[in-house]
PDB file of C-alpha atoms and ligand atoms in Angstrom:
ATOM      1  CA  MET A  78     -18.253 -21.158  -0.719  1.00 50.00           C
ATOM      2  CA  LEU A  79     -16.470 -18.427  -2.598  1.00 59.00           C
ATOM      3  CA  ILE A  80     -18.622 -15.967  -4.465  1.00 60.00           C
ATOM      4  CA  LYS A  81     -16.484 -14.627  -7.304  1.00 69.00           C
ATOM      5  CA  ASN A  82     -16.252 -11.013  -8.458  1.00 78.00           C
ATOM      6  CA  THR A  83     -18.279  -9.587  -5.580  1.00 82.00           C
ATOM      7  CA  LEU A  84     -17.356  -7.327  -2.737  1.00 90.00           C
ATOM      8  CA  VAL A  85     -18.162  -8.947   0.587  1.00 93.00           C
ATOM      9  CA  SER A  86     -17.839  -7.757   4.149  1.00 95.00           C
ATOM     10  CA  PHE A  87     -15.524 -10.243   5.900  1.00 96.00           C
ATOM     11  CA  ASP A  88     -15.806  -8.597   9.313  1.00 96.00           C
ATOM     12  CA  GLU A  89     -16.139  -5.119  10.820  1.00 97.00           C
ATOM     13  CA  ARG A  90     -12.568  -4.191   9.766  1.00 97.00           C
ATOM     14  CA  ARG A  91     -12.245  -5.845   6.356  1.00 98.00           C
ATOM     15  CA  ASP A  92     -13.963  -6.142   2.977  1.00 97.00           C
ATOM     16  CA  LEU A  93     -12.867  -8.752   0.453  1.00 97.00           C
ATOM     17  CA  PHE A  94     -13.120  -8.740  -3.303  1.00 97.00           C
ATOM     18  CA  VAL A  95     -12.436 -12.199  -4.708  1.00 96.00           C
ATOM     19  CA  ALA A  96     -11.885 -12.150  -8.467  1.00 95.00           C
ATOM     20  CA  LYS A  97     -12.135 -15.308 -10.531  1.00 93.00           C
ATOM     21  CA  ASP A  98      -8.563 -14.933 -11.773  1.00 95.00           C
ATOM     22  CA  LYS A  99      -5.563 -12.620 -11.776  1.00 96.00           C
ATOM     23  CA  PRO A 100      -6.548 -10.437 -14.773  1.00 96.00           C
ATOM     24  CA  SER A 101      -9.996  -9.841 -13.242  1.00 96.00           C
ATOM     25  CA  ALA A 102      -8.396  -8.945  -9.902  1.00 97.00           C
ATOM     26  CA  ILE A 103      -6.080  -6.436 -11.577  1.00 97.00           C
ATOM     27  CA  ALA A 104      -8.952  -4.988 -13.609  1.00 97.00           C
ATOM     28  CA  PHE A 105     -10.945  -4.494 -10.392  1.00 97.00           C
ATOM     29  CA  ALA A 106      -7.917  -2.984  -8.612  1.00 97.00           C
ATOM     30  CA  VAL A 107      -7.407  -0.490 -11.450  1.00 97.00           C
ATOM     31  CA  GLU A 108     -11.100   0.425 -11.473  1.00 97.00           C
ATOM     32  CA  ASN A 109     -11.031   0.879  -7.698  1.00 97.00           C
ATOM     33  CA  TRP A 110      -7.902   3.094  -7.940  1.00 98.00           C
ATOM     34  CA  ILE A 111      -9.501   5.280 -10.621  1.00 97.00           C
ATOM     35  CA  HIS A 112     -12.737   5.539  -8.672  1.00 97.00           C
ATOM     36  CA  SER A 113     -10.848   6.574  -5.483  1.00 97.00           C
ATOM     37  CA  ALA A 114      -8.883   9.156  -7.487  1.00 98.00           C
ATOM     38  CA  GLN A 115     -11.938  10.637  -9.204  1.00 97.00           C
ATOM     39  CA  ARG A 116     -13.853  10.880  -5.930  1.00 97.00           C
ATOM     40  CA  ALA A 117     -10.931  12.505  -4.068  1.00 98.00           C
ATOM     41  CA  ILE A 118     -10.344  15.005  -6.888  1.00 98.00           C
ATOM     42  CA  GLN A 119     -14.022  15.866  -6.979  1.00 98.00           C
ATOM     43  CA  GLN A 120     -14.292  16.248  -3.188  1.00 98.00           C
ATOM     44  CA  ARG A 121     -10.906  17.712  -2.252  1.00 97.00           C
ATOM     45  CA  GLY A 122      -9.279  18.799  -5.510  1.00 98.00           C
ATOM     46  CA  ARG A 123      -6.481  16.224  -5.460  1.00 98.00           C
ATOM     47  CA  PHE A 124      -5.735  12.507  -5.005  1.00 98.00           C
ATOM     48  CA  VAL A 125      -2.995  11.614  -2.518  1.00 98.00           C
ATOM     49  CA  VAL A 126      -1.821   8.018  -2.879  1.00 98.00           C
ATOM     50  CA  ALA A 127       0.883   5.921  -1.222  1.00 98.00           C
ATOM     51  CA  LEU A 128       2.328   3.420  -3.692  1.00 98.00           C
ATOM     52  CA  SER A 129       3.953   0.098  -2.861  1.00 98.00           C
ATOM     53  CA  GLY A 130       6.279  -2.469  -4.354  1.00 96.00           C
ATOM     54  CA  GLY A 131       5.218  -5.947  -5.458  1.00 96.00           C
ATOM     55  CA  SER A 132       4.120  -7.568  -8.676  1.00 96.00           C
ATOM     56  CA  THR A 133       0.412  -6.676  -8.469  1.00 96.00           C
ATOM     57  CA  PRO A 134       1.001  -2.940  -7.951  1.00 97.00           C
ATOM     58  CA  LYS A 135       3.406  -3.082 -10.904  1.00 97.00           C
ATOM     59  CA  SER A 136       0.623  -4.443 -13.135  1.00 97.00           C
ATOM     60  CA  ILE A 137      -1.728  -1.767 -11.773  1.00 98.00           C
ATOM     61  CA  TYR A 138       0.750   1.037 -12.620  1.00 97.00           C
ATOM     62  CA  GLN A 139       1.255  -0.354 -16.111  1.00 96.00           C
ATOM     63  CA  ALA A 140      -2.504  -0.466 -16.691  1.00 96.00           C
ATOM     64  CA  LEU A 141      -3.024   3.052 -15.283  1.00 96.00           C
ATOM     65  CA  ALA A 142      -0.358   4.464 -17.580  1.00 95.00           C
ATOM     66  CA  LEU A 143      -2.332   3.294 -20.615  1.00 93.00           C
ATOM     67  CA  LEU A 144      -5.608   4.895 -19.560  1.00 90.00           C
ATOM     68  CA  GLN A 145      -6.466   8.501 -20.343  1.00 81.00           C
ATOM     69  CA  VAL A 146      -9.195   8.947 -17.770  1.00 91.00           C
ATOM     70  CA  LEU A 147      -7.502  10.878 -14.954  1.00 95.00           C
ATOM     71  CA  ASP A 148      -6.271  14.417 -14.454  1.00 96.00           C
ATOM     72  CA  TRP A 149      -2.699  13.503 -13.474  1.00 97.00           C
ATOM     73  CA  SER A 150      -1.875  17.105 -12.584  1.00 97.00           C
ATOM     74  CA  LYS A 151      -4.018  16.579  -9.472  1.00 98.00           C
ATOM     75  CA  ILE A 152      -2.285  13.398  -8.319  1.00 98.00           C
ATOM     76  CA  TRP A 153       0.273  13.328  -5.496  1.00 98.00           C
ATOM     77  CA  LEU A 154       2.539  10.281  -5.167  1.00 98.00           C
ATOM     78  CA  PHE A 155       4.134   8.955  -1.988  1.00 98.00           C
ATOM     79  CA  TRP A 156       5.493   5.494  -1.064  1.00 98.00           C
ATOM     80  CA  SER A 157       4.497   3.221   1.827  1.00 98.00           C
ATOM     81  CA  ASP A 158       7.948   1.633   2.158  1.00 98.00           C
ATOM     82  CA  GLU A 159      11.358   1.585   0.558  1.00 98.00           C
ATOM     83  CA  ARG A 160      14.482  -0.541   0.478  1.00 98.00           C
ATOM     84  CA  ALA A 161      17.937   0.859   1.234  1.00 97.00           C
ATOM     85  CA  VAL A 162      18.911   1.263  -2.403  1.00 97.00           C
ATOM     86  CA  PRO A 163      19.380   4.271  -4.709  1.00 97.00           C
ATOM     87  CA  PRO A 164      16.413   5.457  -6.799  1.00 97.00           C
ATOM     88  CA  ASP A 165      17.717   3.941 -10.030  1.00 97.00           C
ATOM     89  CA  HIS A 166      18.252   0.489  -8.491  1.00 97.00           C
ATOM     90  CA  PRO A 167      16.076  -2.349  -9.849  1.00 96.00           C
ATOM     91  CA  ASP A 168      15.013  -3.219  -6.249  1.00 96.00           C
ATOM     92  CA  SER A 169      13.786   0.315  -5.545  1.00 98.00           C
ATOM     93  CA  ASN A 170      10.007   0.579  -5.111  1.00 98.00           C
ATOM     94  CA  TYR A 171      10.239   4.158  -6.406  1.00 98.00           C
ATOM     95  CA  HIS A 172      12.098   3.003  -9.507  1.00 98.00           C
ATOM     96  CA  MET A 173       9.595   0.240 -10.203  1.00 98.00           C
ATOM     97  CA  ALA A 174       6.577   2.568  -9.997  1.00 98.00           C
ATOM     98  CA  MET A 175       8.212   5.388 -11.954  1.00 97.00           C
ATOM     99  CA  GLU A 176       9.244   3.071 -14.784  1.00 96.00           C
ATOM    100  CA  ALA A 177       5.527   2.643 -15.446  1.00 95.00           C
ATOM    101  CA  LEU A 178       4.238   6.072 -14.393  1.00 95.00           C
ATOM    102  CA  ARG A 179       7.011   8.364 -15.713  1.00 91.00           C
ATOM    103  CA  PRO A 180       5.236   9.111 -19.048  1.00 91.00           C
ATOM    104  CA  LEU A 181       2.267  10.573 -17.149  1.00 95.00           C
ATOM    105  CA  PRO A 182       2.097  14.364 -16.647  1.00 95.00           C
ATOM    106  CA  ILE A 183       2.439  14.297 -12.842  1.00 96.00           C
ATOM    107  CA  PRO A 184       4.183  17.486 -11.635  1.00 97.00           C
ATOM    108  CA  PRO A 185       7.603  16.482 -10.192  1.00 97.00           C
ATOM    109  CA  SER A 186       6.845  18.685  -7.148  1.00 98.00           C
ATOM    110  CA  GLN A 187       4.041  16.203  -6.298  1.00 98.00           C
ATOM    111  CA  ILE A 188       6.255  13.109  -6.300  1.00 98.00           C
ATOM    112  CA  PHE A 189       7.818  12.278  -2.926  1.00 98.00           C
ATOM    113  CA  ARG A 190      10.143   9.293  -2.885  1.00 98.00           C
ATOM    114  CA  MET A 191      11.466   7.801   0.363  1.00 98.00           C
ATOM    115  CA  GLU A 192      15.221   8.339   0.527  1.00 98.00           C
ATOM    116  CA  ALA A 193      16.205   5.082   2.208  1.00 98.00           C
ATOM    117  CA  GLU A 194      19.627   4.600   0.635  1.00 97.00           C
ATOM    118  CA  ALA A 195      21.445   6.609   3.345  1.00 96.00           C
ATOM    119  CA  ASP A 196      20.779   8.239   6.763  1.00 97.00           C
ATOM    120  CA  ILE A 197      17.638   6.164   6.944  1.00 98.00           C
ATOM    121  CA  GLU A 198      16.635   7.201  10.509  1.00 98.00           C
ATOM    122  CA  GLN A 199      17.068  10.879   9.675  1.00 98.00           C
ATOM    123  CA  ASN A 200      15.341  10.580   6.315  1.00 98.00           C
ATOM    124  CA  ALA A 201      12.397   8.724   7.892  1.00 98.00           C
ATOM    125  CA  LYS A 202      11.922  11.761  10.174  1.00 98.00           C
ATOM    126  CA  LYS A 203      12.164  14.070   7.163  1.00 98.00           C
ATOM    127  CA  TYR A 204       9.583  12.021   5.263  1.00 98.00           C
ATOM    128  CA  GLU A 205       7.256  12.231   8.239  1.00 98.00           C
ATOM    129  CA  GLU A 206       7.706  16.035   8.250  1.00 98.00           C
ATOM    130  CA  ILE A 207       6.840  16.083   4.535  1.00 98.00           C
ATOM    131  CA  LEU A 208       3.609  14.231   5.346  1.00 98.00           C
ATOM    132  CA  HIS A 209       2.738  16.669   8.140  1.00 98.00           C
ATOM    133  CA  ARG A 210       3.494  19.658   5.905  1.00 98.00           C
ATOM    134  CA  ASN A 211       1.571  18.530   2.834  1.00 98.00           C
ATOM    135  CA  LEU A 212      -1.315  16.363   4.022  1.00 98.00           C
ATOM    136  CA  ASP A 213      -4.411  16.702   6.177  1.00 96.00           C
ATOM    137  CA  LYS A 214      -5.147  14.575   9.251  1.00 95.00           C
ATOM    138  CA  HIS A 215      -6.364  11.691   7.080  1.00 96.00           C
ATOM    139  CA  LEU A 216      -3.030  11.647   5.251  1.00 98.00           C
ATOM    140  CA  PHE A 217      -3.728   9.448   2.207  1.00 98.00           C
ATOM    141  CA  ASP A 218      -6.804   8.967   0.063  1.00 98.00           C
ATOM    142  CA  LEU A 219      -5.447   5.501  -0.731  1.00 98.00           C
ATOM    143  CA  VAL A 220      -2.621   3.394   0.702  1.00 98.00           C
ATOM    144  CA  MET A 221      -1.642   0.533  -1.613  1.00 98.00           C
ATOM    145  CA  LEU A 222      -0.146  -2.495   0.110  1.00 98.00           C
ATOM    146  CA  GLY A 223       0.984  -6.032  -0.670  1.00 98.00           C
ATOM    147  CA  MET A 224       1.381  -8.993   1.648  1.00 98.00           C
ATOM    148  CA  GLY A 225       4.446 -11.220   1.760  1.00 97.00           C
ATOM    149  CA  GLU A 226       4.275 -14.954   2.384  1.00 97.00           C
ATOM    150  CA  ASP A 227       5.442 -14.328   5.966  1.00 98.00           C
ATOM    151  CA  GLY A 228       2.461 -11.991   6.518  1.00 98.00           C
ATOM    152  CA  HIS A 229       4.474  -8.745   6.276  1.00 98.00           C
ATOM    153  CA  THR A 230       2.978  -5.654   4.747  1.00 98.00           C
ATOM    154  CA  ALA A 231       4.814  -2.448   3.713  1.00 98.00           C
ATOM    155  CA  SER A 232       8.142  -3.098   5.548  1.00 98.00           C
ATOM    156  CA  LEU A 233       6.327  -4.128   8.719  1.00 98.00           C
ATOM    157  CA  PHE A 234       7.878  -7.585   9.069  1.00 98.00           C
ATOM    158  CA  PRO A 235       6.981 -10.115  11.795  1.00 98.00           C
ATOM    159  CA  HIS A 236       8.691  -9.504  15.158  1.00 97.00           C
ATOM    160  CA  THR A 237      10.336  -6.219  14.133  1.00 98.00           C
ATOM    161  CA  ALA A 238      10.468  -3.012  16.167  1.00 98.00           C
ATOM    162  CA  ALA A 239       8.313  -0.906  13.827  1.00 98.00           C
ATOM    163  CA  LEU A 240       5.247  -3.025  14.630  1.00 98.00           C
ATOM    164  CA  THR A 241       4.831  -1.467  18.058  1.00 97.00           C
ATOM    165  CA  VAL A 242       5.537   2.158  17.108  1.00 98.00           C
ATOM    166  CA  GLU A 243       2.466   4.257  17.920  1.00 97.00           C
ATOM    167  CA  ASP A 244       3.881   7.803  17.971  1.00 98.00           C
ATOM    168  CA  ARG A 245       5.435   8.046  14.496  1.00 98.00           C
ATOM    169  CA  LEU A 246       4.129   7.904  10.927  1.00 98.00           C
ATOM    170  CA  VAL A 247       7.345   6.795   9.200  1.00 98.00           C
ATOM    171  CA  VAL A 248      10.319   4.926  10.692  1.00 98.00           C
ATOM    172  CA  ALA A 249      13.497   3.080   9.809  1.00 98.00           C
ATOM    173  CA  ASN A 250      12.941  -0.618  10.539  1.00 98.00           C
ATOM    174  CA  HIS A 251      15.666  -3.203  11.059  1.00 98.00           C
ATOM    175  CA  VAL A 252      14.593  -6.449   9.391  1.00 98.00           C
ATOM    176  CA  PRO A 253      16.904  -9.175  10.768  1.00 97.00           C
ATOM    177  CA  GLN A 254      15.286 -11.878   8.639  1.00 96.00           C
ATOM    178  CA  LYS A 255      16.418  -9.966   5.527  1.00 95.00           C
ATOM    179  CA  ASP A 256      19.567  -8.572   7.141  1.00 95.00           C
ATOM    180  CA  CYS A 257      18.680  -5.039   6.138  1.00 96.00           C
ATOM    181  CA  HIS A 258      17.074  -1.770   7.159  1.00 97.00           C
ATOM    182  CA  ARG A 259      13.991  -0.441   5.378  1.00 98.00           C
ATOM    183  CA  MET A 260      11.933   2.737   5.598  1.00 98.00           C
ATOM    184  CA  THR A 261       8.268   2.098   6.286  1.00 98.00           C
ATOM    185  CA  PHE A 262       4.932   3.590   7.237  1.00 98.00           C
ATOM    186  CA  THR A 263       3.808   2.600  10.717  1.00 98.00           C
ATOM    187  CA  PHE A 264       0.381   1.193  11.576  1.00 98.00           C
ATOM    188  CA  PRO A 265      -0.894   4.580  12.884  1.00 98.00           C
ATOM    189  CA  CYS A 266       0.005   6.118   9.505  1.00 98.00           C
ATOM    190  CA  ILE A 267      -1.865   3.426   7.578  1.00 98.00           C
ATOM    191  CA  GLU A 268      -4.828   3.503   9.979  1.00 97.00           C
ATOM    192  CA  GLN A 269      -5.375   7.263   9.688  1.00 96.00           C
ATOM    193  CA  SER A 270      -5.711   7.059   5.919  1.00 97.00           C
ATOM    194  CA  ARG A 271      -9.057   7.120   4.154  1.00 97.00           C
ATOM    195  CA  HIS A 272      -8.692   3.879   2.181  1.00 97.00           C
ATOM    196  CA  VAL A 273      -6.322   0.934   2.294  1.00 98.00           C
ATOM    197  CA  ALA A 274      -6.159  -1.656  -0.492  1.00 98.00           C
ATOM    198  CA  ILE A 275      -4.151  -4.858  -0.055  1.00 98.00           C
ATOM    199  CA  TYR A 276      -3.431  -6.966  -3.124  1.00 98.00           C
ATOM    200  CA  ALA A 277      -2.785 -10.698  -2.645  1.00 98.00           C
ATOM    201  CA  LEU A 278      -2.908 -12.892  -5.730  1.00 98.00           C
ATOM    202  CA  GLY A 279      -1.880 -16.407  -6.650  1.00 97.00           C
ATOM    203  CA  PRO A 280      -1.467 -19.771  -4.929  1.00 97.00           C
ATOM    204  CA  SER A 281       1.596 -18.709  -2.913  1.00 98.00           C
ATOM    205  CA  LYS A 282      -0.654 -16.428  -0.810  1.00 98.00           C
ATOM    206  CA  GLN A 283      -3.287 -19.065  -0.014  1.00 97.00           C
ATOM    207  CA  GLU A 284      -1.883 -20.453   3.292  1.00 97.00           C
ATOM    208  CA  ILE A 285      -0.836 -17.135   4.762  1.00 98.00           C
ATOM    209  CA  LEU A 286      -4.008 -15.322   3.743  1.00 98.00           C
ATOM    210  CA  ALA A 287      -6.202 -17.842   5.584  1.00 97.00           C
ATOM    211  CA  LYS A 288      -4.020 -17.383   8.688  1.00 97.00           C
ATOM    212  CA  VAL A 289      -3.904 -13.592   8.451  1.00 98.00           C
ATOM    213  CA  LEU A 290      -7.665 -13.204   8.110  1.00 97.00           C
ATOM    214  CA  THR A 291      -8.553 -15.563  10.938  1.00 95.00           C
ATOM    215  CA  ALA A 292      -5.771 -14.685  13.410  1.00 94.00           C
ATOM    216  CA  PRO A 293      -6.392 -12.183  16.205  1.00 92.00           C
ATOM    217  CA  ILE A 294      -5.508  -8.562  15.475  1.00 91.00           C
ATOM    218  CA  GLN A 295      -2.283  -8.806  17.526  1.00 87.00           C
ATOM    219  CA  SER A 296      -1.135 -11.979  15.770  1.00 91.00           C
ATOM    220  CA  PRO A 297       2.457 -12.645  14.636  1.00 94.00           C
ATOM    221  CA  TYR A 298       1.293 -11.658  11.146  1.00 98.00           C
ATOM    222  CA  PRO A 299       1.488  -7.883  10.680  1.00 98.00           C
ATOM    223  CA  SER A 300      -1.126  -7.945   7.903  1.00 98.00           C
ATOM    224  CA  SER A 301      -3.721  -9.137  10.450  1.00 98.00           C
ATOM    225  CA  ARG A 302      -3.809  -5.640  11.911  1.00 98.00           C
ATOM    226  CA  LEU A 303      -4.840  -3.913   8.677  1.00 98.00           C
ATOM    227  CA  GLY A 304      -8.268  -2.288   8.723  1.00 97.00           C
ATOM    228  CA  THR A 305     -10.243  -0.460  11.393  1.00 97.00           C
ATOM    229  CA  PRO A 306     -14.008  -0.130  11.801  1.00 96.00           C
ATOM    230  CA  GLU A 307     -13.688   3.552  10.711  1.00 95.00           C
ATOM    231  CA  HIS A 308     -11.463   2.802   7.715  1.00 95.00           C
ATOM    232  CA  LYS A 309     -12.063  -0.745   6.547  1.00 96.00           C
ATOM    233  CA  ALA A 310      -9.279  -2.434   4.609  1.00 98.00           C
ATOM    234  CA  LEU A 311     -10.136  -3.707   1.139  1.00 98.00           C
ATOM    235  CA  TRP A 312      -8.442  -7.009   0.326  1.00 98.00           C
ATOM    236  CA  ILE A 313      -8.301  -7.605  -3.441  1.00 98.00           C
ATOM    237  CA  LEU A 314      -7.797 -11.316  -4.082  1.00 97.00           C
ATOM    238  CA  ASP A 315      -8.058 -13.931  -6.773  1.00 96.00           C
ATOM    239  CA  SER A 316      -9.661 -17.320  -6.268  1.00 94.00           C
ATOM    240  CA  GLU A 317      -6.271 -19.027  -5.895  1.00 96.00           C
ATOM    241  CA  ALA A 318      -5.193 -16.793  -3.013  1.00 97.00           C
ATOM    242  CA  ALA A 319      -8.656 -17.049  -1.453  1.00 96.00           C
ATOM    243  CA  GLY A 320      -8.823 -20.840  -1.840  1.00 95.00           C
ATOM    244  CA  LYS A 321      -8.743 -21.536   1.920  1.00 95.00           C
ATOM    245  CA  ILE A 322     -11.099 -18.817   3.091  1.00 92.00           C
ATOM    246  CA  SER A 323     -14.671 -19.665   3.872  1.00 82.00           C
ATOM    247  CA  LEU A 324     -17.152 -16.910   3.170  1.00 75.00           C
TER     248      LEU A 324
HETATM  249  C1  6PG B 521       9.288  -6.699  -0.366  1.00 93.50           C
HETATM  250  C2  6PG B 521       8.150  -6.869  -1.368  1.00 93.50           C
HETATM  251  C3  6PG B 521       6.889  -7.142  -0.642  1.00 93.50           C
HETATM  252  C4  6PG B 521       5.720  -7.263  -1.584  1.00 93.50           C
HETATM  253  C5  6PG B 521       4.890  -8.405  -1.150  1.00 93.50           C
HETATM  254  C6  6PG B 521       3.776  -8.670  -2.128  1.00 93.50           C
HETATM  255  O1  6PG B 521       9.836  -5.609  -0.337  1.00 93.50           O
HETATM  256  O2  6PG B 521       9.573  -7.671   0.350  1.00 93.50           O
HETATM  257  O3  6PG B 521       8.019  -5.745  -2.195  1.00 93.50           O
HETATM  258  O4  6PG B 521       6.635  -6.234   0.385  1.00 93.50           O
HETATM  259  O5  6PG B 521       4.940  -6.104  -1.601  1.00 93.50           O
HETATM  260  O6  6PG B 521       5.708  -9.522  -1.014  1.00 93.50           O
HETATM  261  O7  6PG B 521       4.319  -8.901  -3.363  1.00 93.50           O
HETATM  262  P1  6PG B 521       3.455  -9.357  -4.626  1.00 93.50           P
HETATM  263  O8  6PG B 521       2.594  -8.197  -5.029  1.00 93.50           O
HETATM  264  O9  6PG B 521       4.495  -9.666  -5.639  1.00 93.50           O
HETATM  265  O10 6PG B 521       2.643 -10.502  -4.184  1.00 93.50           O
END
C-alpha cells in the first residue's frame, strides 16, 4: 500500500517520498532544496549544490527562480554530469539549468560548469581539482540526480567503465549505448556528499524503479547503488513512478 505525501524509510540506505502527483512531487522537491540550502547557509555559511539534467530538475530550477526566499550570493553551483556539447547547446545540462537560474544574483565566480565539449579526460581531472580546491571532505550539501529508464544516474550508465572507479571524483565515461563520451561524478563523489536527492516521476519510471529498489547494491542498474547508511539517498517520486513498489 502506498502512503502518499509522506517520507518513509525504505531501507537503511534509502528514504522515499511518494507524492500523489507530479506537481506535489515538484513542490516537495523545491521545499526540500530550499530547506537544505537554508540549513547549509546557517551552519556553514554557504550552500554547495550539484545540479543535474532531466525534466524534473528543470521544473525545480524554474520554480526556484520565482521564489525570493534564498540568499543566492551564498549559493555555489556545480554539475553532476555533462554531455560533450558546448555550453550554449540545447543538450547541455549547464545551459538548461542556467536558462532558468540566470536571472538570480549568483556570483559568476561560484558557478562551475563541466567543460565536456573538448579534452574531456583532461577537463574531468581539472574539475576534480576544482572540487578539491573549493570544497570540504563532504563535497556537496546536495547532489541532485535523475534516473533514466535503463537505471543510469548522472552519466553512470549500465556496464560502463566509470561504475567501478573508486579513486576519482570526476571522470570521462565512454557510453557505447549512446555512442558518446560524457563527464560524470563517480560513486565515491556522490557517496561522500551530505545529501543526495533522486527525482523519478511518471509512468515511464515505474518498471525500472521497482527493479532498482529491490535489486542488490551491485546490480546492473547503477541507480541501485545510490545511498549509504551514513548518507541516505532521498528518492522523490510520484504515485505513477512508485506504482510497483510495496511499502
Ligand atoms: C541524460 C538525461 C538523464 C536524465 C534522466 C532523468 O543525459 O540521459 O539527462 O540522465 O537525468 O533520464 O530524466 P527525467 O528527469 O526527465 O526523468
